[in-house]
């Protein structure tokens, strides 16, 4: 018994002398290897918490990064600037103790994240500032004078 498999230019497998449907096998294998990975593989295992969501606004005078980070304190954040890369990070260690009659239970909770942003050349690095209010960290990145958008105006034709 001779089983020949023809592979046409289209890439689909066909089996000319067998009861086994290799086209379905090929489709099944493609489904396995081409499907999206489960969300567990998309999480950041090193951070302990999900990365916070960010909005970035572009105004006439500056860029504003708004980061949603509720339940943290201003002192929990670290903002660094190194070679036009802005890094916002935090490391939080929470400890709670509960005593019972026969045992003590201790729970440690470490959480951290780090988000980095490549800043455009138009940012005036010397005037960057930030504030934290009601769970939103706002980082203000003022533009250099030459990069600021000028107000639109209408020019009259004479």
GROMACS .gro file of N, CA and C in nm:
model
  474
    1UNK      N    1   0.082  -0.116   0.000
    1UNK     CA    2   0.000   0.000   0.000
    1UNK      C    3   0.087   0.123   0.000
    2UNK      N    4   0.059   0.212  -0.089
    2UNK     CA    5   0.141   0.331  -0.106
    2UNK      C    6   0.057   0.455  -0.077
    3UNK      N    7   0.100   0.534   0.021
    3UNK     CA    8   0.030   0.658   0.054
    3UNK      C    9   0.111   0.775   0.002
    4UNK      N   10   0.057   0.847  -0.092
    4UNK     CA   11   0.123   0.964  -0.147
    4UNK      C   12   0.054   1.089  -0.095
    5UNK      N   13   0.133   1.185  -0.059
    5UNK     CA   14   0.078   1.313  -0.013
    5UNK      C   15   0.124   1.419  -0.110
    6UNK      N   16   0.028   1.488  -0.169
    6UNK     CA   17   0.059   1.598  -0.259
    6UNK      C   18   0.050   1.729  -0.182
    7UNK      N   19   0.149   1.812  -0.195
    7UNK     CA   20   0.147   1.944  -0.132
    7UNK      C   21   0.147   2.046  -0.243
    8UNK      N   22   0.029   2.100  -0.277
    8UNK     CA   23   0.024   2.198  -0.384
    8UNK      C   24   0.082   2.332  -0.341
    9UNK      N   25   0.095   2.423  -0.434
    9UNK     CA   26   0.152   2.554  -0.405
    9UNK      C   27   0.071   2.633  -0.303
   10UNK      N   28  -0.056   2.601  -0.292
   10UNK     CA   29  -0.140   2.672  -0.194
   10UNK      C   30  -0.105   2.636  -0.051
   11UNK      N   31  -0.030   2.526  -0.029
   11UNK     CA   32   0.012   2.488   0.104
   11UNK      C   33  -0.083   2.395   0.175
   12UNK      N   34  -0.200   2.366   0.117
   12UNK     CA   35  -0.294   2.274   0.179
   12UNK      C   36  -0.251   2.131   0.154
   13UNK      N   37  -0.257   2.049   0.257
   13UNK     CA   38  -0.220   1.909   0.243
   13UNK      C   39  -0.339   1.830   0.191
   14UNK      N   40  -0.313   1.743   0.097
   14UNK     CA   41  -0.417   1.651   0.049
   14UNK      C   42  -0.358   1.513   0.048
   15UNK      N   43  -0.438   1.415   0.077
   15UNK     CA   44  -0.394   1.277   0.080
   15UNK      C   45  -0.471   1.203  -0.029
   16UNK      N   46  -0.399   1.146  -0.123
   16UNK     CA   47  -0.465   1.083  -0.237
   16UNK      C   48  -0.504   0.939  -0.213
   17UNK      N   49  -0.433   0.865  -0.125
   17UNK     CA   50  -0.459   0.723  -0.111
   17UNK      C   51  -0.480   0.679   0.032
   18UNK      N   52  -0.546   0.758   0.115
   18UNK     CA   53  -0.562   0.720   0.254
   18UNK      C   54  -0.699   0.762   0.305
   19UNK      N   55  -0.744   0.694   0.408
   19UNK     CA   56  -0.868   0.732   0.472
   19UNK      C   57  -0.848   0.844   0.573
   20UNK      N   58  -0.724   0.877   0.606
   20UNK     CA   59  -0.693   0.983   0.702
   20UNK      C   60  -0.701   1.117   0.632
   21UNK      N   61  -0.772   1.210   0.687
   21UNK     CA   62  -0.787   1.343   0.627
   21UNK      C   63  -0.679   1.435   0.683
   22UNK      N   64  -0.569   1.450   0.610
   22UNK     CA   65  -0.457   1.533   0.656
   22UNK      C   66  -0.491   1.681   0.651
   23UNK      N   67  -0.588   1.719   0.569
   23UNK     CA   68  -0.628   1.859   0.567
   23UNK      C   69  -0.684   1.899   0.703
   24UNK      N   70  -0.768   1.814   0.760
   24UNK     CA   71  -0.824   1.843   0.893
   24UNK      C   72  -0.714   1.843   0.999
   25UNK      N   73  -0.618   1.752   0.988
   25UNK     CA   74  -0.507   1.747   1.083
   25UNK      C   75  -0.425   1.875   1.073
   26UNK      N   76  -0.399   1.920   0.951
   26UNK     CA   77  -0.323   2.042   0.931
   26UNK      C   78  -0.398   2.162   0.989
   27UNK      N   79  -0.529   2.170   0.967
   27UNK     CA   80  -0.611   2.278   1.021
   27UNK      C   81  -0.610   2.274   1.173
   28UNK      N   82  -0.621   2.155   1.229
   28UNK     CA   83  -0.620   2.138   1.374
   28UNK      C   84  -0.487   2.187   1.434
   29UNK      N   85  -0.375   2.149   1.371
   29UNK     CA   86  -0.244   2.193   1.419
   29UNK      C   87  -0.229   2.344   1.407
   30UNK      N   88  -0.276   2.401   1.296
   30UNK     CA   89  -0.269   2.546   1.280
   30UNK      C   90  -0.350   2.616   1.388
   31UNK      N   91  -0.467   2.561   1.421
   31UNK     CA   92  -0.550   2.619   1.527
   31UNK      C   93  -0.476   2.621   1.660
   32UNK      N   94  -0.406   2.512   1.689
   32UNK     CA   95  -0.334   2.503   1.817
   32UNK      C   96  -0.223   2.607   1.823
   33UNK      N   97  -0.144   2.618   1.716
   33UNK     CA   98  -0.027   2.705   1.721
   33UNK      C   99  -0.057   2.850   1.689
   34UNK      N  100  -0.170   2.879   1.627
   34UNK     CA  101  -0.200   3.017   1.589
   34UNK      C  102  -0.302   3.085   1.678
   35UNK      N  103  -0.359   3.013   1.773
   35UNK     CA  104  -0.458   3.076   1.861
   35UNK      C  105  -0.388   3.168   1.959
   36UNK      N  106  -0.466   3.259   2.013
   36UNK     CA  107  -0.411   3.349   2.114
   36UNK      C  108  -0.382   3.271   2.241
   37UNK      N  109  -0.273   3.306   2.305
   37UNK     CA  110  -0.237   3.239   2.429
   37UNK      C  111  -0.334   3.280   2.538
   38UNK      N  112  -0.356   3.196   2.636
   38UNK     CA  113  -0.444   3.233   2.746
   38UNK      C  114  -0.394   3.359   2.815
   39UNK      N  115  -0.486   3.429   2.878
   39UNK     CA  116  -0.449   3.556   2.940
   39UNK      C  117  -0.345   3.540   3.050
   40UNK      N  118  -0.334   3.420   3.107
   40UNK     CA  119  -0.233   3.400   3.211
   40UNK      C  120  -0.092   3.424   3.156
   41UNK      N  121  -0.073   3.399   3.024
   41UNK     CA  122   0.059   3.421   2.966
   41UNK      C  123   0.083   3.568   2.933
   42UNK      N  124  -0.021   3.649   2.932
   42UNK     CA  125  -0.007   3.789   2.901
   42UNK      C  126   0.014   3.876   3.024
   43UNK      N  127   0.002   3.819   3.142
   43UNK     CA  128   0.022   3.899   3.262
   43UNK      C  129   0.170   3.916   3.290
   44UNK      N  130   0.202   4.017   3.366
   44UNK     CA  131   0.341   4.043   3.401
   44UNK      C  132   0.367   3.974   3.534
   45UNK      N  133   0.437   3.861   3.530
   45UNK     CA  134   0.458   3.780   3.649
   45UNK      C  135   0.546   3.849   3.753
   46UNK      N  136   0.630   3.943   3.711
   46UNK     CA  137   0.726   4.003   3.803
   46UNK      C  138   0.668   4.119   3.884
   47UNK      N  139   0.555   4.172   3.846
   47UNK     CA  140   0.509   4.294   3.910
   47UNK      C  141   0.423   4.270   4.032
   48UNK      N  142   0.350   4.165   4.039
   48UNK     CA  143   0.261   4.143   4.150
   48UNK      C  144   0.126   4.208   4.130
   49UNK      N  145   0.118   4.314   4.049
   49UNK     CA  146  -0.008   4.376   4.014
   49UNK      C  147  -0.007   4.405   3.865
   50UNK      N  148  -0.123   4.427   3.809
   50UNK     CA  149  -0.132   4.461   3.668
   50UNK      C  150  -0.075   4.601   3.646
   51UNK      N  151  -0.027   4.626   3.526
   51UNK     CA  152   0.024   4.760   3.495
   51UNK      C  153  -0.091   4.858   3.492
   52UNK      N  154  -0.072   4.975   3.551
   52UNK     CA  155  -0.180   5.074   3.552
   52UNK      C  156  -0.206   5.130   3.412
   53UNK      N  157  -0.330   5.168   3.390
   53UNK     CA  158  -0.371   5.227   3.262
   53UNK      C  159  -0.324   5.372   3.255
   54UNK      N  160  -0.294   5.415   3.132
   54UNK     CA  161  -0.235   5.548   3.112
   54UNK      C  162  -0.310   5.622   3.001
   55UNK      N  163  -0.332   5.751   3.023
   55UNK     CA  164  -0.378   5.842   2.918
   55UNK      C  165  -0.265   5.940   2.893
   56UNK      N  166  -0.242   5.974   2.766
   56UNK     CA  167  -0.140   6.074   2.733
   56UNK      C  168  -0.208   6.182   2.649
   57UNK      N  169  -0.205   6.306   2.702
   57UNK     CA  170  -0.266   6.419   2.633
   57UNK      C  171  -0.158   6.501   2.565
   58UNK      N  172  -0.190   6.554   2.449
   58UNK     CA  173  -0.101   6.645   2.378
   58UNK      C  174  -0.172   6.779   2.370
   59UNK      N  175  -0.123   6.876   2.448
   59UNK     CA  176  -0.182   7.010   2.446
   59UNK      C  177  -0.087   7.103   2.372
   60UNK      N  178  -0.127   7.227   2.357
   60UNK     CA  179  -0.044   7.324   2.287
   60UNK      C  180   0.088   7.347   2.358
   61UNK      N  181   0.088   7.342   2.492
   61UNK     CA  182   0.208   7.375   2.568
   61UNK      C  183   0.282   7.255   2.627
   62UNK      N  184   0.216   7.139   2.636
   62UNK     CA  185   0.280   7.027   2.705
   62UNK      C  186   0.214   6.895   2.668
   63UNK      N  187   0.280   6.790   2.713
   63UNK     CA  188   0.221   6.656   2.713
   63UNK      C  189   0.187   6.627   2.859
   64UNK      N  190   0.079   6.554   2.880
   64UNK     CA  191   0.040   6.518   3.016
   64UNK      C  192   0.016   6.369   3.021
   65UNK      N  193   0.089   6.301   3.109
   65UNK     CA  194   0.069   6.158   3.131
   65UNK      C  195  -0.018   6.144   3.255
   66UNK      N  196  -0.132   6.079   3.240
   66UNK     CA  197  -0.221   6.053   3.353
   66UNK      C  198  -0.224   5.902   3.376
   67UNK      N  199  -0.192   5.861   3.497
   67UNK     CA  200  -0.185   5.719   3.530
   67UNK      C  201  -0.282   5.689   3.643
   68UNK      N  202  -0.371   5.593   3.621
   68UNK     CA  203  -0.469   5.554   3.722
   68UNK      C  204  -0.405   5.456   3.819
   69UNK      N  205  -0.380   5.503   3.943
   69UNK     CA  206  -0.316   5.422   4.047
   69UNK      C  207  -0.382   5.447   4.181
   70UNK      N  208  -0.506   5.405   4.196
   70UNK     CA  209  -0.574   5.428   4.324
   70UNK      C  210  -0.513   5.345   4.436
   71UNK      N  211  -0.539   5.382   4.556
   71UNK     CA  212  -0.498   5.315   4.679
   71UNK      C  213  -0.348   5.323   4.708
   72UNK      N  214  -0.278   5.409   4.637
   72UNK     CA  215  -0.136   5.431   4.667
   72UNK      C  216  -0.120   5.571   4.726
   73UNK      N  217  -0.003   5.594   4.784
   73UNK     CA  218   0.029   5.725   4.839
   73UNK      C  219   0.134   5.792   4.749
   74UNK      N  220   0.142   5.922   4.761
   74UNK     CA  221   0.239   5.998   4.683
   74UNK      C  222   0.381   5.945   4.709
   75UNK      N  223   0.409   5.907   4.832
   75UNK     CA  224   0.542   5.860   4.868
   75UNK      C  225   0.575   5.722   4.810
   76UNK      N  226   0.476   5.651   4.756
   76UNK     CA  227   0.500   5.518   4.697
   76UNK      C  228   0.564   5.525   4.559
   77UNK      N  229   0.562   5.642   4.495
   77UNK     CA  230   0.608   5.654   4.357
   77UNK      C  231   0.753   5.696   4.347
   78UNK      N  232   0.814   5.653   4.239
   78UNK     CA  233   0.947   5.699   4.202
   78UNK      C  234   0.941   5.733   4.053
   79UNK      N  235   0.985   5.854   4.018
   79UNK     CA  236   0.986   5.899   3.879
   79UNK      C  237   1.129   5.935   3.845
   80UNK      N  238   1.185   5.867   3.744
   80UNK     CA  239   1.324   5.890   3.703
   80UNK      C  240   1.328   5.930   3.556
   81UNK      N  241   1.426   6.012   3.522
   81UNK     CA  242   1.450   6.051   3.383
   81UNK      C  243   1.595   6.017   3.351
   82UNK      N  244   1.614   5.935   3.248
   82UNK     CA  245   1.749   5.894   3.209
   82UNK      C  246   1.754   5.888   3.056
   83UNK      N  247   1.833   5.978   2.996
   83UNK     CA  248   1.850   5.980   2.850
   83UNK      C  249   1.717   5.983   2.776
   84UNK      N  250   1.631   6.077   2.810
   84UNK     CA  251   1.500   6.095   2.747
   84UNK      C  252   1.406   5.976   2.763
   85UNK      N  253   1.429   5.893   2.865
   85UNK     CA  254   1.336   5.786   2.900
   85UNK      C  255   1.284   5.816   3.040
   86UNK      N  256   1.153   5.836   3.048
   86UNK     CA  257   1.087   5.863   3.175
   86UNK      C  258   1.038   5.730   3.231
   87UNK      N  259   1.074   5.700   3.355
   87UNK     CA  260   1.034   5.575   3.420
   87UNK      C  261   0.952   5.609   3.544
   88UNK      N  262   0.833   5.551   3.550
   88UNK     CA  263   0.746   5.567   3.667
   88UNK      C  264   0.734   5.430   3.731
   89UNK      N  265   0.769   5.421   3.859
   89UNK     CA  266   0.768   5.291   3.925
   89UNK      C  267   0.720   5.305   4.069
   90UNK      N  268   0.686   5.191   4.126
   90UNK     CA  269   0.649   5.185   4.267
   90UNK      C  270   0.678   5.046   4.320
   91UNK      N  271   0.710   5.041   4.448
   91UNK     CA  272   0.725   4.915   4.521
   91UNK      C  273   0.654   4.935   4.654
   92UNK      N  274   0.558   4.850   4.680
   92UNK     CA  275   0.478   4.863   4.802
   92UNK      C  276   0.484   4.732   4.877
   93UNK      N  277   0.516   4.740   5.006
   93UNK     CA  278   0.517   4.623   5.093
   93UNK      C  279   0.412   4.645   5.200
   94UNK      N  280   0.315   4.555   5.202
   94UNK     CA  281   0.211   4.563   5.304
   94UNK      C  282   0.224   4.442   5.394
   95UNK      N  283   0.208   4.464   5.523
   95UNK     CA  284   0.218   4.355   5.619
   95UNK      C  285   0.100   4.363   5.713
   96UNK      N  286   0.037   4.248   5.736
   96UNK     CA  287  -0.071   4.245   5.834
   96UNK      C  288  -0.055   4.123   5.923
   97UNK      N  289  -0.090   4.139   6.048
   97UNK     CA  290  -0.081   4.029   6.144
   97UNK      C  291  -0.219   4.006   6.203
   98UNK      N  292  -0.251   3.880   6.220
   98UNK     CA  293  -0.374   3.846   6.289
   98UNK      C  294  -0.340   3.739   6.392
   99UNK      N  295  -0.373   3.768   6.517
   99UNK     CA  296  -0.345   3.673   6.624
   99UNK      C  297  -0.473   3.601   6.661
  100UNK      N  298  -0.458   3.474   6.681
  100UNK     CA  299  -0.567   3.392   6.728
  100UNK      C  300  -0.520   3.325   6.857
  101UNK      N  301  -0.606   3.255   6.922
  101UNK     CA  302  -0.570   3.194   7.050
  101UNK      C  303  -0.453   3.097   7.038
  102UNK      N  304  -0.445   3.023   6.931
  102UNK     CA  305  -0.346   2.918   6.921
  102UNK      C  306  -0.236   2.943   6.818
  103UNK      N  307  -0.249   3.046   6.736
  103UNK     CA  308  -0.146   3.067   6.635
  103UNK      C  309  -0.141   3.215   6.594
  104UNK      N  310  -0.034   3.249   6.525
  104UNK     CA  311  -0.020   3.382   6.465
  104UNK      C  312  -0.008   3.362   6.315
  105UNK      N  313  -0.084   3.438   6.241
  105UNK     CA  314  -0.077   3.430   6.096
  105UNK      C  315  -0.023   3.561   6.043
  106UNK      N  316   0.080   3.554   5.961
  106UNK     CA  317   0.140   3.673   5.899
  106UNK      C  318   0.124   3.663   5.749
  107UNK      N  319   0.087   3.772   5.689
  107UNK     CA  320   0.074   3.776   5.544
  107UNK      C  321   0.154   3.894   5.491
  108UNK      N  322   0.236   3.867   5.393
  108UNK     CA  323   0.313   3.971   5.328
  108UNK      C  324   0.256   3.993   5.189
  109UNK      N  325   0.252   4.117   5.148
  109UNK     CA  326   0.203   4.148   5.015
  109UNK      C  327   0.300   4.249   4.953
  110UNK      N  328   0.368   4.207   4.850
  110UNK     CA  329   0.458   4.295   4.777
  110UNK      C  330   0.397   4.321   4.640
  111UNK      N  331   0.391   4.444   4.601
  111UNK     CA  332   0.343   4.475   4.467
  111UNK      C  333   0.431   4.586   4.410
  112UNK      N  334   0.449   4.581   4.281
  112UNK     CA  335   0.531   4.682   4.215
  112UNK      C  336   0.495   4.688   4.067
  113UNK      N  337   0.533   4.797   4.005
  113UNK     CA  338   0.523   4.809   3.860
  113UNK      C  339   0.626   4.910   3.814
  114UNK      N  340   0.653   4.909   3.686
  114UNK     CA  341   0.741   5.008   3.625
  114UNK      C  342   0.693   5.029   3.482
  115UNK      N  343   0.662   5.154   3.449
  115UNK     CA  344   0.624   5.190   3.313
  115UNK      C  345   0.726   5.290   3.263
  116UNK      N  346   0.769   5.274   3.139
  116UNK     CA  347   0.867   5.366   3.082
  116UNK      C  348   0.810   5.430   2.957
  117UNK      N  349   0.855   5.553   2.931
  117UNK     CA  350   0.808   5.630   2.817
  117UNK      C  351   0.928   5.697   2.751
  118UNK      N  352   0.942   5.682   2.620
  118UNK     CA  353   1.045   5.753   2.545
  118UNK      C  354   0.992   5.892   2.516
  119UNK      N  355   1.063   5.993   2.564
  119UNK     CA  356   1.017   6.130   2.547
  119UNK      C  357   1.065   6.186   2.414
  120UNK      N  358   0.981   6.264   2.347
  120UNK     CA  359   1.025   6.328   2.224
  120UNK      C  360   1.124   6.440   2.253
  121UNK      N  361   1.199   6.480   2.153
  121UNK     CA  362   1.298   6.587   2.170
  121UNK      C  363   1.234   6.720   2.204
  122UNK      N  364   1.106   6.733   2.176
  122UNK     CA  365   1.037   6.860   2.199
  122UNK      C  366   1.007   6.887   2.347
  123UNK      N  367   1.032   6.790   2.436
  123UNK     CA  368   1.004   6.808   2.579
  123UNK      C  369   1.118   6.882   2.646
  124UNK      N  370   1.083   6.981   2.728
  124UNK     CA  371   1.180   7.054   2.808
  124UNK      C  372   1.204   6.974   2.937
  125UNK      N  373   1.307   6.891   2.937
  125UNK     CA  374   1.334   6.798   3.048
  125UNK      C  375   1.355   6.867   3.182
  126UNK      N  376   1.399   6.991   3.181
  126UNK     CA  377   1.430   7.061   3.306
  126UNK      C  378   1.306   7.110   3.379
  127UNK      N  379   1.190   7.109   3.315
  127UNK     CA  380   1.069   7.163   3.377
  127UNK      C  381   0.960   7.057   3.400
  128UNK      N  382   0.996   6.930   3.395
  128UNK     CA  383   0.899   6.824   3.420
  128UNK      C  384   0.857   6.826   3.566
  129UNK      N  385   0.727   6.813   3.591
  129UNK     CA  386   0.679   6.803   3.729
  129UNK      C  387   0.560   6.707   3.734
  130UNK      N  388   0.522   6.669   3.855
  130UNK     CA  389   0.416   6.570   3.873
  130UNK      C  390   0.336   6.600   3.997
  131UNK      N  391   0.210   6.550   3.998
  131UNK     CA  392   0.130   6.555   4.121
  131UNK      C  393   0.041   6.431   4.126
  132UNK      N  394  -0.005   6.402   4.246
  132UNK     CA  395  -0.090   6.286   4.270
  132UNK      C  396  -0.214   6.330   4.345
  133UNK      N  397  -0.331   6.306   4.285
  133UNK     CA  398  -0.454   6.352   4.346
  133UNK      C  399  -0.567   6.256   4.311
  134UNK      N  400  -0.639   6.210   4.412
  134UNK     CA  401  -0.757   6.126   4.396
  134UNK      C  402  -0.731   6.003   4.308
  135UNK      N  403  -0.616   5.937   4.330
  135UNK     CA  404  -0.586   5.814   4.259
  135UNK      C  405  -0.528   5.830   4.120
  136UNK      N  406  -0.502   5.953   4.078
  136UNK     CA  407  -0.445   5.980   3.946
  136UNK      C  408  -0.310   6.048   3.962
  137UNK      N  409  -0.206   5.983   3.908
  137UNK     CA  410  -0.073   6.045   3.902
  137UNK      C  411  -0.064   6.119   3.769
  138UNK      N  412  -0.037   6.249   3.775
  138UNK     CA  413  -0.024   6.331   3.654
  138UNK      C  414   0.119   6.379   3.642
  139UNK      N  415   0.180   6.354   3.528
  139UNK     CA  416   0.316   6.400   3.501
  139UNK      C  417   0.307   6.500   3.386
  140UNK      N  418   0.355   6.623   3.411
  140UNK     CA  419   0.347   6.730   3.313
  140UNK      C  420   0.482   6.744   3.244
  141UNK      N  421   0.479   6.733   3.112
  141UNK     CA  422   0.600   6.739   3.030
  141UNK      C  423   0.590   6.862   2.940
  142UNK      N  424   0.640   6.978   2.987
  142UNK     CA  425   0.628   7.100   2.907
  142UNK      C  426   0.710   7.091   2.778
  143UNK      N  427   0.656   7.151   2.674
  143UNK     CA  428   0.726   7.152   2.545
  143UNK      C  429   0.824   7.269   2.541
  144UNK      N  430   0.929   7.252   2.464
  144UNK     CA  431   1.023   7.362   2.441
  144UNK      C  432   0.949   7.470   2.362
  145UNK      N  433   0.994   7.593   2.375
  145UNK     CA  434   0.927   7.706   2.310
  145UNK      C  435   0.909   7.683   2.160
  146UNK      N  436   1.012   7.635   2.094
  146UNK     CA  437   1.004   7.617   1.949
  146UNK      C  438   0.909   7.505   1.908
  147UNK      N  439   0.872   7.418   2.002
  147UNK     CA  440   0.782   7.307   1.971
  147UNK      C  441   0.637   7.337   2.002
  148UNK      N  442   0.612   7.447   2.073
  148UNK     CA  443   0.474   7.480   2.109
  148UNK      C  444   0.395   7.519   1.986
  149UNK      N  445   0.271   7.473   1.983
  149UNK     CA  446   0.184   7.507   1.870
  149UNK      C  447   0.138   7.651   1.885
  150UNK      N  448   0.143   7.719   1.778
  150UNK     CA  449   0.095   7.858   1.779
  150UNK      C  450  -0.056   7.856   1.757
  151UNK      N  451  -0.122   7.955   1.811
  151UNK     CA  452  -0.266   7.965   1.795
  151UNK      C  453  -0.301   7.983   1.649
  152UNK      N  454  -0.409   7.920   1.610
  152UNK     CA  455  -0.457   7.930   1.473
  152UNK      C  456  -0.517   8.068   1.453
  153UNK      N  457  -0.493   8.125   1.338
  153UNK     CA  458  -0.551   8.255   1.307
  153UNK      C  459  -0.589   8.259   1.160
  154UNK      N  460  -0.681   8.345   1.129
  154UNK     CA  461  -0.725   8.360   0.991
  154UNK      C  462  -0.655   8.481   0.932
  155UNK      N  463  -0.606   8.463   0.814
  155UNK     CA  464  -0.535   8.571   0.745
  155UNK      C  465  -0.628   8.630   0.640
  156UNK      N  466  -0.647   8.762   0.647
  156UNK     CA  467  -0.735   8.830   0.552
  156UNK      C  468  -0.663   8.847   0.420
  157UNK      N  469  -0.740   8.832   0.317
  157UNK     CA  470  -0.687   8.852   0.182
  157UNK      C  471  -0.720   8.992   0.139
  158UNK      N  472  -0.618   9.068   0.094
  158UNK     CA  473  -0.645   9.205   0.053
  158UNK      C  474  -0.661   9.216  -0.096
   0.00000   0.00000   0.00000
